[in-house]
Amino acid sequence: AQSVTQPDIHITVSEGASLELRCNYSYGATPYLFWYVQSPGQGLQLLLKYFSGDTLVQGIKGFEAEFKRSQSSFNLRKPSVHWSDAAEYFCAVRRGGFKTIFGAGTRLFVKA
Amino acid sequence: SAVISQKPSRDICQRGTSLTIQCQVDSQVTMMFWYRQQPGQSLTLIATANQGSEATYESGFVIDKFPISRPNLTFSTLTVSNLSPEDSSIYLCSVEMGFREAGELFFGEGSRLTVL
């Protein structure tokens, strides 16, 4: 069955430090991959997406993600974290039938 | 992009009652989805609601418990029936836009339901 795995339930990084959030997927075909962010008390917002082409995709707020087919991964990165990045991050896969499946999420804490 | 309004933003309901959540989109959309986010959990797809047809429910969700209406291309409702404390969750409406944004979901801010 198709699935999305985010192995880290929560991560704490210092402000200004780099960040990498992990995401692995299980899907038979070339997937559509997404990262969404959910800030406290707010709805979900798309950070970036991958459909095809260049495997390194740029998103909003300085985030990027790299698709690695050989590792079935789509990790999210940011070179320098800001305190406002503290939020819940969800990796998602769009399956056939127009259904999007979300990972369990990784909560990011930023310390001063 | 799309702007999605959900009502109510939050509610507290008694066990055994029902709650209907409304979702209004500022443009016509074909694909509309209802998700549930239980406390501290990820999003789980409840059903896909397309205008002019019956909603398609995911495994574990049934129409008697979660009836959905989709009367036109800008509006949908989700009813959570016969409420129990286990239904306490955030319910999210989302839509998928056209080809240029294929696959991207836009979300409402959610409806937080607490069942006593």
PDB file of C-alpha atoms in Angstrom:
ATOM      1  CA  ALA A   1       0.000   0.000   0.000  1.00  0.00           C
ATOM      2  CA  GLN A   2       1.088   3.519  -0.666  1.00  0.00           C
ATOM      3  CA  SER A   3       2.424   5.331   2.377  1.00  0.00           C
ATOM      4  CA  VAL A   4       4.390   8.307   3.546  1.00  0.00           C
ATOM      5  CA  THR A   5       6.831   8.031   6.436  1.00  0.00           C
ATOM      6  CA  GLN A   6       8.234  10.880   8.455  1.00  0.00           C
ATOM      7  CA  PRO A   7      10.541   9.169  10.913  1.00  0.00           C
ATOM      8  CA  ASP A   8      11.054  12.161  13.196  1.00  0.00           C
ATOM      9  CA  ILE A   9       8.095  13.074  15.387  1.00  0.00           C
ATOM     10  CA  HIS A  10       9.795  16.246  16.534  1.00  0.00           C
ATOM     11  CA  ILE A  11      13.059  18.057  15.947  1.00  0.00           C
ATOM     12  CA  THR A  12      14.683  20.902  17.846  1.00  0.00           C
ATOM     13  CA  VAL A  13      17.199  23.192  16.172  1.00  0.00           C
ATOM     14  CA  SER A  14      18.842  26.400  17.204  1.00  0.00           C
ATOM     15  CA  GLU A  15      17.922  29.564  15.413  1.00  0.00           C
ATOM     16  CA  GLY A  16      20.330  30.094  12.526  1.00  0.00           C
ATOM     17  CA  ALA A  17      21.199  26.420  12.271  1.00  0.00           C
ATOM     18  CA  SER A  18      20.439  24.294   9.249  1.00  0.00           C
ATOM     19  CA  LEU A  19      17.440  21.990   9.086  1.00  0.00           C
ATOM     20  CA  GLU A  20      16.613  18.748   7.346  1.00  0.00           C
ATOM     21  CA  LEU A  21      13.288  16.987   7.739  1.00  0.00           C
ATOM     22  CA  ARG A  22      13.078  13.478   6.416  1.00  0.00           C
ATOM     23  CA  CYS A  23      10.365  11.942   4.287  1.00  0.00           C
ATOM     24  CA  ASN A  24      10.181   8.529   2.659  1.00  0.00           C
ATOM     25  CA  TYR A  25       7.379   7.307   0.468  1.00  0.00           C
ATOM     26  CA  SER A  26       6.172   4.027  -0.829  1.00  0.00           C
ATOM     27  CA  TYR A  27       4.488   4.340  -4.173  1.00  0.00           C
ATOM     28  CA  GLY A  28       4.651   2.283  -7.330  1.00  0.00           C
ATOM     29  CA  ALA A  29       4.685   5.062  -9.884  1.00  0.00           C
ATOM     30  CA  THR A  30       6.447   8.398 -10.069  1.00  0.00           C
ATOM     31  CA  PRO A  31       4.702  10.325  -7.359  1.00  0.00           C
ATOM     32  CA  TYR A  32       3.677  13.877  -6.922  1.00  0.00           C
ATOM     33  CA  LEU A  33       5.368  14.958  -3.689  1.00  0.00           C
ATOM     34  CA  PHE A  34       4.588  17.877  -1.442  1.00  0.00           C
ATOM     35  CA  TRP A  35       5.621  19.544   1.775  1.00  0.00           C
ATOM     36  CA  TYR A  36       3.026  21.476   3.734  1.00  0.00           C
ATOM     37  CA  VAL A  37       3.448  23.561   6.870  1.00  0.00           C
ATOM     38  CA  GLN A  38       0.870  24.056   9.597  1.00  0.00           C
ATOM     39  CA  SER A  39       1.622  26.905  11.929  1.00  0.00           C
ATOM     40  CA  PRO A  40      -0.114  27.099  15.298  1.00  0.00           C
ATOM     41  CA  GLY A  41      -3.743  28.048  14.870  1.00  0.00           C
ATOM     42  CA  GLN A  42      -3.463  28.261  11.113  1.00  0.00           C
ATOM     43  CA  GLY A  43      -4.391  26.153   8.157  1.00  0.00           C
ATOM     44  CA  LEU A  44      -1.993  24.191   6.020  1.00  0.00           C
ATOM     45  CA  GLN A  45       0.118  25.967   3.456  1.00  0.00           C
ATOM     46  CA  LEU A  46       2.084  24.469   0.609  1.00  0.00           C
ATOM     47  CA  LEU A  47       5.843  24.950   0.901  1.00  0.00           C
ATOM     48  CA  LEU A  48       6.873  23.223  -2.297  1.00  0.00           C
ATOM     49  CA  LYS A  49       6.045  20.396  -4.673  1.00  0.00           C
ATOM     50  CA  TYR A  50       7.738  18.004  -7.049  1.00  0.00           C
ATOM     51  CA  PHE A  51       6.153  16.591 -10.163  1.00  0.00           C
ATOM     52  CA  SER A  52       9.044  15.910 -12.517  1.00  0.00           C
ATOM     53  CA  GLY A  53      12.239  17.425 -13.886  1.00  0.00           C
ATOM     54  CA  ASP A  54      14.871  18.967 -11.682  1.00  0.00           C
ATOM     55  CA  THR A  55      15.052  16.905  -8.520  1.00  0.00           C
ATOM     56  CA  LEU A  56      15.934  19.896  -6.365  1.00  0.00           C
ATOM     57  CA  VAL A  57      12.928  22.113  -5.917  1.00  0.00           C
ATOM     58  CA  GLN A  58      12.730  25.499  -4.313  1.00  0.00           C
ATOM     59  CA  GLY A  59       9.823  26.612  -2.227  1.00  0.00           C
ATOM     60  CA  ILE A  60       8.616  29.513  -0.209  1.00  0.00           C
ATOM     61  CA  LYS A  61      10.236  30.868   2.938  1.00  0.00           C
ATOM     62  CA  GLY A  62      13.692  29.696   1.868  1.00  0.00           C
ATOM     63  CA  PHE A  63      12.880  25.986   1.912  1.00  0.00           C
ATOM     64  CA  GLU A  64      14.048  23.454  -0.627  1.00  0.00           C
ATOM     65  CA  ALA A  65      13.606  19.717  -1.081  1.00  0.00           C
ATOM     66  CA  GLU A  66      15.416  17.062  -3.035  1.00  0.00           C
ATOM     67  CA  PHE A  67      13.745  14.092  -4.675  1.00  0.00           C
ATOM     68  CA  LYS A  68      15.875  10.962  -4.636  1.00  0.00           C
ATOM     69  CA  ARG A  69      14.218   8.147  -6.514  1.00  0.00           C
ATOM     70  CA  SER A  70      16.828   5.572  -5.480  1.00  0.00           C
ATOM     71  CA  GLN A  71      16.110   6.255  -1.811  1.00  0.00           C
ATOM     72  CA  SER A  72      12.377   6.966  -2.201  1.00  0.00           C
ATOM     73  CA  SER A  73      12.983  10.148  -0.284  1.00  0.00           C
ATOM     74  CA  PHE A  74      11.925  13.757  -0.464  1.00  0.00           C
ATOM     75  CA  ASN A  75      13.728  15.539   2.361  1.00  0.00           C
ATOM     76  CA  LEU A  76      13.032  19.148   3.227  1.00  0.00           C
ATOM     77  CA  ARG A  77      15.928  21.491   3.968  1.00  0.00           C
ATOM     78  CA  LYS A  78      16.574  25.030   5.043  1.00  0.00           C
ATOM     79  CA  PRO A  79      20.071  26.464   5.480  1.00  0.00           C
ATOM     80  CA  SER A  80      19.225  28.819   8.339  1.00  0.00           C
ATOM     81  CA  VAL A  81      16.182  28.407  10.533  1.00  0.00           C
ATOM     82  CA  HIS A  82      14.240  31.351  11.907  1.00  0.00           C
ATOM     83  CA  TRP A  83      12.158  31.297  15.065  1.00  0.00           C
ATOM     84  CA  SER A  84       9.052  31.796  12.920  1.00  0.00           C
ATOM     85  CA  ASP A  85       9.690  28.425  11.254  1.00  0.00           C
ATOM     86  CA  ALA A  86       8.491  26.630  14.369  1.00  0.00           C
ATOM     87  CA  ALA A  87       5.502  24.648  13.132  1.00  0.00           C
ATOM     88  CA  GLU A  88       4.303  21.199  12.082  1.00  0.00           C
ATOM     89  CA  TYR A  89       5.589  19.994   8.733  1.00  0.00           C
ATOM     90  CA  PHE A  90       3.805  17.392   6.662  1.00  0.00           C
ATOM     91  CA  CYS A  91       5.141  15.456   3.732  1.00  0.00           C
ATOM     92  CA  ALA A  92       2.458  14.287   1.318  1.00  0.00           C
ATOM     93  CA  VAL A  93       2.083  12.075  -1.723  1.00  0.00           C
ATOM     94  CA  ARG A  94      -0.611  12.416  -4.339  1.00  0.00           C
ATOM     95  CA  ARG A  95      -1.857   9.033  -5.337  1.00  0.00           C
ATOM     96  CA  GLY A  96      -3.911   8.009  -8.287  1.00  0.00           C
ATOM     97  CA  GLY A  97      -7.534   8.997  -8.054  1.00  0.00           C
ATOM     98  CA  PHE A  98      -6.618  12.498  -6.988  1.00  0.00           C
ATOM     99  CA  LYS A  99      -6.052  11.497  -3.371  1.00  0.00           C
ATOM    100  CA  THR A 100      -3.344  13.071  -1.262  1.00  0.00           C
ATOM    101  CA  ILE A 101      -1.906  11.057   1.600  1.00  0.00           C
ATOM    102  CA  PHE A 102      -0.103  12.802   4.426  1.00  0.00           C
ATOM    103  CA  GLY A 103       2.729  11.648   6.615  1.00  0.00           C
ATOM    104  CA  ALA A 104       2.449  11.751  10.378  1.00  0.00           C
ATOM    105  CA  GLY A 105       4.154  15.117  10.539  1.00  0.00           C
ATOM    106  CA  THR A 106       7.290  16.467  12.178  1.00  0.00           C
ATOM    107  CA  ARG A 107       7.006  19.194  14.759  1.00  0.00           C
ATOM    108  CA  LEU A 108       9.860  21.682  14.580  1.00  0.00           C
ATOM    109  CA  PHE A 109      10.949  23.532  17.689  1.00  0.00           C
ATOM    110  CA  VAL A 110      13.380  26.428  17.351  1.00  0.00           C
ATOM    111  CA  LYS A 111      15.464  27.466  20.309  1.00  0.00           C
ATOM    112  CA  ALA A 112      17.092  30.834  20.716  1.00  0.00           C
TER     113      ALA A 112
ATOM    114  CA  SER B   1      -5.096  29.922  -5.628  1.00  0.00           C
ATOM    115  CA  ALA B   2      -8.290  29.644  -3.612  1.00  0.00           C
ATOM    116  CA  VAL B   3      -9.702  31.158  -0.479  1.00  0.00           C
ATOM    117  CA  ILE B   4     -11.668  28.708   1.609  1.00  0.00           C
ATOM    118  CA  SER B   5     -13.976  29.648   4.434  1.00  0.00           C
ATOM    119  CA  GLN B   6     -15.168  27.120   6.949  1.00  0.00           C
ATOM    120  CA  LYS B   7     -17.928  27.489   9.476  1.00  0.00           C
ATOM    121  CA  PRO B   8     -17.996  27.034  12.369  1.00  0.00           C
ATOM    122  CA  SER B   9     -14.368  27.583  13.267  1.00  0.00           C
ATOM    123  CA  ARG B  10     -14.982  25.715  16.485  1.00  0.00           C
ATOM    124  CA  ASP B  11     -17.840  24.188  18.388  1.00  0.00           C
ATOM    125  CA  ILE B  12     -18.556  22.184  21.497  1.00  0.00           C
ATOM    126  CA  CYS B  13     -21.267  19.582  21.108  1.00  0.00           C
ATOM    127  CA  GLN B  14     -23.004  17.064  23.274  1.00  0.00           C
ATOM    128  CA  ARG B  15     -22.728  13.352  22.750  1.00  0.00           C
ATOM    129  CA  GLY B  16     -25.374  11.989  20.397  1.00  0.00           C
ATOM    130  CA  THR B  17     -25.973  15.218  18.529  1.00  0.00           C
ATOM    131  CA  SER B  18     -24.741  16.173  15.050  1.00  0.00           C
ATOM    132  CA  LEU B  19     -22.669  19.003  13.670  1.00  0.00           C
ATOM    133  CA  THR B  20     -22.701  20.311  10.121  1.00  0.00           C
ATOM    134  CA  ILE B  21     -19.606  22.057   8.829  1.00  0.00           C
ATOM    135  CA  GLN B  22     -19.816  24.364   5.850  1.00  0.00           C
ATOM    136  CA  CYS B  23     -17.082  24.982   3.316  1.00  0.00           C
ATOM    137  CA  GLN B  24     -17.275  27.899   0.901  1.00  0.00           C
ATOM    138  CA  VAL B  25     -14.713  28.472  -1.861  1.00  0.00           C
ATOM    139  CA  ASP B  26     -14.205  31.749  -3.664  1.00  0.00           C
ATOM    140  CA  SER B  27     -13.977  30.084  -7.069  1.00  0.00           C
ATOM    141  CA  GLN B  28     -15.449  27.089  -8.816  1.00  0.00           C
ATOM    142  CA  VAL B  29     -13.562  23.880  -8.161  1.00  0.00           C
ATOM    143  CA  THR B  30     -14.114  20.321  -9.233  1.00  0.00           C
ATOM    144  CA  MET B  31     -12.216  18.464  -6.564  1.00  0.00           C
ATOM    145  CA  MET B  32     -13.117  19.036  -2.944  1.00  0.00           C
ATOM    146  CA  PHE B  33     -11.910  16.930  -0.037  1.00  0.00           C
ATOM    147  CA  TRP B  34     -12.716  16.540   3.626  1.00  0.00           C
ATOM    148  CA  TYR B  35      -9.964  15.615   6.053  1.00  0.00           C
ATOM    149  CA  ARG B  36      -9.928  14.843   9.763  1.00  0.00           C
ATOM    150  CA  GLN B  37      -7.020  15.748  12.003  1.00  0.00           C
ATOM    151  CA  GLN B  38      -7.289  14.143  15.406  1.00  0.00           C
ATOM    152  CA  PRO B  39      -5.407  15.754  18.288  1.00  0.00           C
ATOM    153  CA  GLY B  40      -1.683  15.538  17.683  1.00  0.00           C
ATOM    154  CA  GLN B  41      -2.194  13.448  14.573  1.00  0.00           C
ATOM    155  CA  SER B  42      -1.806  13.821  10.846  1.00  0.00           C
ATOM    156  CA  LEU B  43      -4.526  14.406   8.307  1.00  0.00           C
ATOM    157  CA  THR B  44      -6.749  11.530   7.313  1.00  0.00           C
ATOM    158  CA  LEU B  45      -8.869  11.746   4.198  1.00  0.00           C
ATOM    159  CA  ILE B  46     -12.540  11.214   4.953  1.00  0.00           C
ATOM    160  CA  ALA B  47     -14.027  11.566   1.498  1.00  0.00           C
ATOM    161  CA  THR B  48     -13.840  13.192  -1.888  1.00  0.00           C
ATOM    162  CA  ALA B  49     -16.821  15.346  -2.786  1.00  0.00           C
ATOM    163  CA  ASN B  50     -17.463  16.085  -6.430  1.00  0.00           C
ATOM    164  CA  GLN B  51     -20.366  18.131  -7.630  1.00  0.00           C
ATOM    165  CA  GLY B  52     -23.113  16.118  -9.222  1.00  0.00           C
ATOM    166  CA  SER B  53     -22.157  12.772  -7.771  1.00  0.00           C
ATOM    167  CA  GLU B  54     -22.123  10.931  -4.501  1.00  0.00           C
ATOM    168  CA  ALA B  55     -19.136  11.480  -2.277  1.00  0.00           C
ATOM    169  CA  THR B  56     -16.464   8.800  -2.320  1.00  0.00           C
ATOM    170  CA  TYR B  57     -15.549   7.635   1.168  1.00  0.00           C
ATOM    171  CA  GLU B  58     -12.247   6.259   2.347  1.00  0.00           C
ATOM    172  CA  SER B  59     -11.921   3.043   4.240  1.00  0.00           C
ATOM    173  CA  GLY B  60     -13.217   3.463   7.767  1.00  0.00           C
ATOM    174  CA  PHE B  61     -15.600   6.277   6.952  1.00  0.00           C
ATOM    175  CA  VAL B  62     -19.245   5.738   6.071  1.00  0.00           C
ATOM    176  CA  ILE B  63     -21.964   7.936   4.703  1.00  0.00           C
ATOM    177  CA  ASP B  64     -24.300   7.394   7.650  1.00  0.00           C
ATOM    178  CA  LYS B  65     -21.725   8.850  10.016  1.00  0.00           C
ATOM    179  CA  PHE B  66     -20.293  11.518   7.697  1.00  0.00           C
ATOM    180  CA  PRO B  67     -22.940  12.583   5.176  1.00  0.00           C
ATOM    181  CA  ILE B  68     -21.628  15.083   2.653  1.00  0.00           C
ATOM    182  CA  SER B  69     -23.423  17.444   0.338  1.00  0.00           C
ATOM    183  CA  ARG B  70     -21.960  19.150  -2.719  1.00  0.00           C
ATOM    184  CA  PRO B  71     -24.744  21.192  -4.275  1.00  0.00           C
ATOM    185  CA  ASN B  72     -22.522  23.304  -6.523  1.00  0.00           C
ATOM    186  CA  LEU B  73     -18.923  23.992  -7.492  1.00  0.00           C
ATOM    187  CA  THR B  74     -18.218  26.412  -4.653  1.00  0.00           C
ATOM    188  CA  PHE B  75     -19.856  24.846  -1.615  1.00  0.00           C
ATOM    189  CA  SER B  76     -19.920  21.657   0.419  1.00  0.00           C
ATOM    190  CA  THR B  77     -21.039  20.502   3.829  1.00  0.00           C
ATOM    191  CA  LEU B  78     -19.833  17.701   6.059  1.00  0.00           C
ATOM    192  CA  THR B  79     -22.059  16.453   8.839  1.00  0.00           C
ATOM    193  CA  VAL B  80     -20.655  14.450  11.698  1.00  0.00           C
ATOM    194  CA  SER B  81     -23.551  12.453  13.093  1.00  0.00           C
ATOM    195  CA  ASN B  82     -24.265  10.781  16.417  1.00  0.00           C
ATOM    196  CA  LEU B  83     -21.281  12.440  18.012  1.00  0.00           C
ATOM    197  CA  SER B  84     -19.032  10.720  20.498  1.00  0.00           C
ATOM    198  CA  PRO B  85     -15.902  12.025  22.233  1.00  0.00           C
ATOM    199  CA  GLU B  86     -13.815  10.114  19.686  1.00  0.00           C
ATOM    200  CA  ASP B  87     -15.087  12.514  17.027  1.00  0.00           C
ATOM    201  CA  SER B  88     -13.285  15.393  18.699  1.00  0.00           C
ATOM    202  CA  SER B  89     -10.972  16.568  15.938  1.00  0.00           C
ATOM    203  CA  ILE B  90     -10.235  19.321  13.512  1.00  0.00           C
ATOM    204  CA  TYR B  91     -12.141  18.874  10.279  1.00  0.00           C
ATOM    205  CA  LEU B  92     -10.553  20.419   7.225  1.00  0.00           C
ATOM    206  CA  CYS B  93     -11.996  21.239   3.860  1.00  0.00           C
ATOM    207  CA  SER B  94      -9.579  21.351   0.958  1.00  0.00           C
ATOM    208  CA  VAL B  95      -9.746  21.896  -2.767  1.00  0.00           C
ATOM    209  CA  GLU B  96      -7.558  21.177  -5.735  1.00  0.00           C
ATOM    210  CA  MET B  97      -7.282  23.787  -8.396  1.00  0.00           C
ATOM    211  CA  GLY B  98      -6.640  23.523 -12.102  1.00  0.00           C
ATOM    212  CA  PHE B  99      -3.819  22.257 -14.231  1.00  0.00           C
ATOM    213  CA  ARG B 100      -1.316  24.975 -13.379  1.00  0.00           C
ATOM    214  CA  GLU B 101      -1.519  24.030  -9.753  1.00  0.00           C
ATOM    215  CA  ALA B 102      -2.206  20.356 -10.314  1.00  0.00           C
ATOM    216  CA  GLY B 103      -2.044  18.388  -7.136  1.00  0.00           C
ATOM    217  CA  GLU B 104      -1.715  21.352  -4.825  1.00  0.00           C
ATOM    218  CA  LEU B 105      -4.326  21.454  -2.098  1.00  0.00           C
ATOM    219  CA  PHE B 106      -5.692  24.619  -0.583  1.00  0.00           C
ATOM    220  CA  PHE B 107      -7.101  24.317   2.901  1.00  0.00           C
ATOM    221  CA  GLY B 108      -9.599  26.083   5.012  1.00  0.00           C
ATOM    222  CA  GLU B 109      -8.542  26.966   8.525  1.00  0.00           C
ATOM    223  CA  GLY B 110     -10.452  24.032   9.883  1.00  0.00           C
ATOM    224  CA  SER B 111     -13.345  23.438  12.216  1.00  0.00           C
ATOM    225  CA  ARG B 112     -12.354  22.339  15.691  1.00  0.00           C
ATOM    226  CA  LEU B 113     -14.949  20.052  17.213  1.00  0.00           C
ATOM    227  CA  THR B 114     -15.037  19.083  20.865  1.00  0.00           C
ATOM    228  CA  VAL B 115     -17.561  16.477  21.953  1.00  0.00           C
ATOM    229  CA  LEU B 116     -18.471  16.267  25.613  1.00  0.00           C
TER     230      LEU B 116
END
